[in-house]
Amino acid sequence: MKSFISSGIKYIAIFFLFLMALPVTGQKKNESGFLGKADLYKAKKDVLEYLGDSITVKNFGLISDSIWTYAELGMQEFKSSALLIKKLEDEGFKVEKGVAGMPTCFVATWGNGKPVIGILGEYDALPMISQKALTPFQDPIINGAPGHGCGHNMMGTAGIAAVIAVKRSMKLNNLSGTIKFFGSPAEETLISRPYMIRDGVFRDVDAVIDNHASSNLGTGYGVSGNAVISVLFSFKGKTAHAAGAPWNGRSALDGVELMNVATNYLREHLFYTYRMHYVITEGGEAPNVVPDKATVWYYIRNTDDRLEETYQRVVDCAKGAAIASGVYLDSITVLSATHQKHSNKALAENLQRNIELVGLPEWAEAENIFAKSLQKELGAEESGYPVKINPLREPASAQSGGASTDVGEVSLIVPVATLNFPGEVPGSIGHHWSTVATVYGKAAWKGLITGAKVMAATALDLISKPKVLEEITTEFAEYSKKHPYKTFLPEGAMPPLYLNKELMDKYLKAGMDNKIEDE
Ligand SMILES: [Zn+2]
């Protein structure tokens, strides 16, 4: 009898051991073979269930596709911002509009008291890269019109999907705290965040989750990218008959051209992290009239500590060019200026835990067929959509310069980390028709919902686990002592609300608005 009981206990024990070895419900082994370590408590389970529902996916997917179709350039995102605001208001968020003097900037808030967790979102397009959706070769909808070549249509949408999911879960589970969405226009021209900060928009926020569309899930920490000053140099000369009496004229375009020659000679002597590029936005209207007005728009980029020195040298080039060509340097207008991004390690680590919990979506065969045909067209590896997530990205051992984001500005005010989420075809090129082709339709929907799941799960960790948030804010407080924030904006700088208005009007007249893509 005794031996029968003991062998029975043995079998029960083995059965329980077997149960313990099974994955927790909903915590499936993801494609990387990594079993999600993050604990799946009820509030987190609720956000994942809401975002995983097919109706939710379609609702947010259609918002993303609509913003893709509007393809509104920075400072002109009237329909895109209105669509996001409507969804947030329908969900009971209080929305402050026209924030920091920008009509398409808004802040949506739900809840009360501490902690205050923010999610950033963008929705502006890029000029010149119009492209038909899901078409694996260059085929513009309207030649020269704007397109979503950086996936910002998915990003604003992923951000609102995340805050709405968090709000629903907070309500269901009686969690206190505040969740905010920062509708940030004109990221491509790096405009909104420096002005939002100047207006104190992030004053009471404890931590901010940023997001960017990509071809895979991923995050990282440390300093990245470049600081930047976006600035217009305008020259003033005198008109004259360009053939009859050219000696009476002074060409403002000569001022611009000599300035560009001077800055191009400057390159040899700039520290290697610099990037510098320009377009001439005003340079006369006919060759037979000496132009009396000309303007060049520069992005001057370098690391935080070298930016102002680089900028000053370009200003000297402009002054020298004006003297040499006998014209006036009429105005220098700084449109915006931002720092490098300083991502918080503890926040990135928490994002990574949720990346591993959520994992990649499953891609349909038709989606992979499209991805491979686009990859073939671009000469990229024909691998289809990704099946393995990225490990946590560590800071580069040396600064290498590169692109900029005005998220960098926020990262010196509150702890920030950026989530990259999938949806773009690997090998598609940023700011290029190939990205416009991929950030629309079902694969993009899956990608942005995956991003929303990771952000919502992370926001809930920050709201409901004081220790997680404390680690993040303590790291930030220490970091801020060595990197106190000081704006690069000159006094009196104003957001250029006029930017892109003419371009948008031109393409709206050309019928851009009416072209709704088929799925
Ligand atoms: Zn972007």
JSON list of N, CA and C and ligand atoms in Angstrom, two decimals, residues 122 150 152 155 187-188 212 431, ligand 1:
[
{"chain": "A", "resi": 122, "resn": "GLU", "atom": "N", "xyz": [4.34, 60.26, -35.34]},
{"chain": "A", "resi": 122, "resn": "GLU", "atom": "CA", "xyz": [4.56, 61.17, -36.47]},
{"chain": "A", "resi": 122, "resn": "GLU", "atom": "C", "xyz": [3.63, 60.78, -37.62]},
{"chain": "A", "resi": 150, "resn": "CYS", "atom": "N", "xyz": [9.05, 56.97, -45.32]},
{"chain": "A", "resi": 150, "resn": "CYS", "atom": "CA", "xyz": [9.72, 56.68, -44.05]},
{"chain": "A", "resi": 150, "resn": "CYS", "atom": "C", "xyz": [8.74, 55.98, -43.10]},
{"chain": "A", "resi": 152, "resn": "HIS", "atom": "N", "xyz": [5.92, 56.98, -41.80]},
{"chain": "A", "resi": 152, "resn": "HIS", "atom": "CA", "xyz": [5.32, 57.76, -40.71]},
{"chain": "A", "resi": 152, "resn": "HIS", "atom": "C", "xyz": [3.81, 57.55, -40.62]},
{"chain": "A", "resi": 155, "resn": "MET", "atom": "N", "xyz": [3.48, 54.99, -38.11]},
{"chain": "A", "resi": 155, "resn": "MET", "atom": "CA", "xyz": [4.00, 55.33, -36.79]},
{"chain": "A", "resi": 155, "resn": "MET", "atom": "C", "xyz": [2.99, 56.09, -35.92]},
{"chain": "A", "resi": 187, "resn": "GLU", "atom": "N", "xyz": [8.36, 65.73, -38.65]},
{"chain": "A", "resi": 187, "resn": "GLU", "atom": "CA", "xyz": [9.61, 65.11, -38.17]},
{"chain": "A", "resi": 187, "resn": "GLU", "atom": "C", "xyz": [10.66, 65.12, -39.27]},
{"chain": "A", "resi": 188, "resn": "GLU", "atom": "N", "xyz": [10.21, 64.94, -40.52]},
{"chain": "A", "resi": 188, "resn": "GLU", "atom": "CA", "xyz": [11.18, 64.88, -41.63]},
{"chain": "A", "resi": 188, "resn": "GLU", "atom": "C", "xyz": [11.96, 66.17, -41.76]},
{"chain": "A", "resi": 212, "resn": "HIS", "atom": "N", "xyz": [9.59, 53.87, -34.53]},
{"chain": "A", "resi": 212, "resn": "HIS", "atom": "CA", "xyz": [9.85, 54.10, -35.95]},
{"chain": "A", "resi": 212, "resn": "HIS", "atom": "C", "xyz": [9.62, 52.84, -36.75]},
{"chain": "A", "resi": 431, "resn": "HIS", "atom": "N", "xyz": [13.46, 56.94, -47.64]},
{"chain": "A", "resi": 431, "resn": "HIS", "atom": "CA", "xyz": [13.26, 58.18, -48.41]},
{"chain": "A", "resi": 431, "resn": "HIS", "atom": "C", "xyz": [13.32, 57.88, -49.91]},
{"chain": "B", "resi": 1, "resn": "ZN", "atom": "ZN", "xyz": [11.35, 58.84, -40.32]}
]
